[in-house]
Amino acid sequence: MTALGTTRARHGSRTITDVDVVVCSPGRNYVTLRLGTTDGLVGWGDATLNGRELAVASYLRDHVAPLLLGKDASRIGDLWQYLYRGPYWRRGPVTMASISAVDQALWDLQGKAAGMPVFQLLGGRARERLMTYPHATGHSVEDAVASVAGRLEEGYAAVRVQASVPGLPSTYGVHVGDEAYEPAHTDLPDEEAWSTPLYLDFVPRLMKRVRDELGFGFALLHDGHHRLSPTEATWLGRELEPQRLFWLEDVTPAEDQRAFAPIKAGTTTPLAVGEVFNSIWDCQELISNRWIDYIRCATTHTGGITHMRRILDLADLHGVRSGCHGPSDVSPIGMAANVHLDVAIPNFGVQEFMGYPDAAAEVFTTSYRLVDGHLEVDDDVPGLGVEVDLEAAERYPYVRRYLPVNRRLDGSMHDW
Ligand code: EZ4
Ligand code: CO
């Protein structure tokens, strides 16, 4: 029997013939999907879920790959619906990272088949370059200020700053030793310590020092990493108002959308959230009620380009701008997907770019690059513009790494 609307390939179309999942660790773990088609094209997608990489690899290998073989690679929207509605069990980070990788690989293939970069398929270039923010960190306020100053000298127009909270043995977002900051550590989770009073006492002083010494001529950002109650978050937002932040990120655990209503009503410090979101259902209230200013979803964790476009369009309707998550744990493929969207959408805000371990450049080569603190993408490289060297990937096998956990000073669990 022939089903209506079947996604089986028709004559002359591009059929998916190979589905491979590669997990490699050039400095940190990445989950990469490779799709091959009958016309000899290869598309790449990113499914990296920091600390849970193998669950996504299994979802793709064991449950998605059999569904893709023989399908028409040009039907991006229909395959998205097939993978989202098909399993009955919707959403969740593992499922949505898997769908993201497929969707990115299909857009990559579509661009390569058309001979165009993906941003052309998304409506074309809307800006020449992207305001991009890196991380500045320090073990003291002085070090943090110097770190911000160094980033400004490199040409960045926006900088996120985090510094060690005095009295705590370690702090989120601060480098350890001379190494660049990386959230996940080898083997079992590090245990970090947390004190809300110490944090709240410190951050306003830190941000004031940055403004006092370096002025107001750049966008200043800070990440609260989901640790405050709505009341504490409102207090922090108010304290920071004189420093005119570009945004205060993830002030409260993100699954409670309505928690943002009193924060937004209580402070004029702009709010950003969304790096842990998986779908539009995680942020539709936040956006449609204008409780946030920036939506932080990453293309890798939110259903790929197809679904991100939907979120970003909803955001544009409500005056919310983009600030795609761009840590080192979104692979250069996922970063390329962010960049192609950023270049094309009307409501771009800023792009995070944490940078990558040196070894990652042996595996991934991109058509976007950092120029004077701003990301730019080539006009003439088709698809997402990322090349993946599978022999290099083989030199860096998977290494178990977990994100830290966070305990209050009495030993009980807190949000990390
Ligand atoms: O902790 O990506 O804004 N950036 C962040 C990151 C996240 C990591 C988690 O895997 O919050 O540093
Ligand atoms: Co963050």
PDB file of C-alpha atoms in Angstrom, residues 22-31 48-54 182 184-188 359 393-403:
ATOM      1  CA  VAL A  22      31.086  10.012  15.496  1.00  0.00           C
ATOM      2  CA  VAL A  23      31.933  10.732  19.126  1.00  0.00           C
ATOM      3  CA  CYS A  24      35.347  12.334  19.547  1.00  0.00           C
ATOM      4  CA  SER A  25      37.163  14.271  22.247  1.00  0.00           C
ATOM      5  CA  PRO A  26      39.670  16.807  20.855  1.00  0.00           C
ATOM      6  CA  GLY A  27      39.960  18.598  24.188  1.00  0.00           C
ATOM      7  CA  ARG A  28      36.324  17.938  25.035  1.00  0.00           C
ATOM      8  CA  ASN A  29      33.585  15.600  23.757  1.00  0.00           C
ATOM      9  CA  TYR A  30      31.597  16.183  20.563  1.00  0.00           C
ATOM     10  CA  VAL A  31      28.820  14.102  19.000  1.00  0.00           C
ATOM     11  CA  THR A  48      26.658  17.313  21.631  1.00  0.00           C
ATOM     12  CA  LEU A  49      24.965  17.167  25.051  1.00  0.00           C
ATOM     13  CA  ASN A  50      27.641  17.984  27.597  1.00  0.00           C
ATOM     14  CA  GLY A  51      28.082  15.173  30.144  1.00  0.00           C
ATOM     15  CA  ARG A  52      25.464  12.895  28.490  1.00  0.00           C
ATOM     16  CA  GLU A  53      27.059  12.456  25.040  1.00  0.00           C
ATOM     17  CA  LEU A  54      26.626   8.693  24.679  1.00  0.00           C
ATOM     18  CA  GLU A 182      36.010  24.548  30.621  1.00  0.00           C
ATOM     19  CA  ALA A 184      33.220  19.689  32.236  1.00  0.00           C
ATOM     20  CA  HIS A 185      35.998  17.818  34.001  1.00  0.00           C
ATOM     21  CA  THR A 186      37.506  14.429  33.358  1.00  0.00           C
ATOM     22  CA  ASP A 187      35.843  11.442  34.983  1.00  0.00           C
ATOM     23  CA  LEU A 188      33.446  11.948  37.895  1.00  0.00           C
ATOM     24  CA  ALA A 359      42.844  20.133  19.124  1.00  0.00           C
ATOM     25  CA  ALA A 393      38.612  12.567  15.081  1.00  0.00           C
ATOM     26  CA  GLU A 394      39.861   8.985  15.497  1.00  0.00           C
ATOM     27  CA  ARG A 395      42.958  10.264  17.260  1.00  0.00           C
ATOM     28  CA  TYR A 396      40.734  11.692  20.006  1.00  0.00           C
ATOM     29  CA  PRO A 397      38.433   8.955  21.351  1.00  0.00           C
ATOM     30  CA  TYR A 398      35.605   9.653  23.797  1.00  0.00           C
ATOM     31  CA  VAL A 399      36.648  10.494  27.350  1.00  0.00           C
ATOM     32  CA  ARG A 400      34.122  10.372  30.199  1.00  0.00           C
ATOM     33  CA  ARG A 401      33.619  13.908  31.531  1.00  0.00           C
ATOM     34  CA  TYR A 402      30.886  15.242  33.767  1.00  0.00           C
ATOM     35  CA  LEU A 403      29.752  18.760  34.564  1.00  0.00           C
TER      36      LEU A 403
END
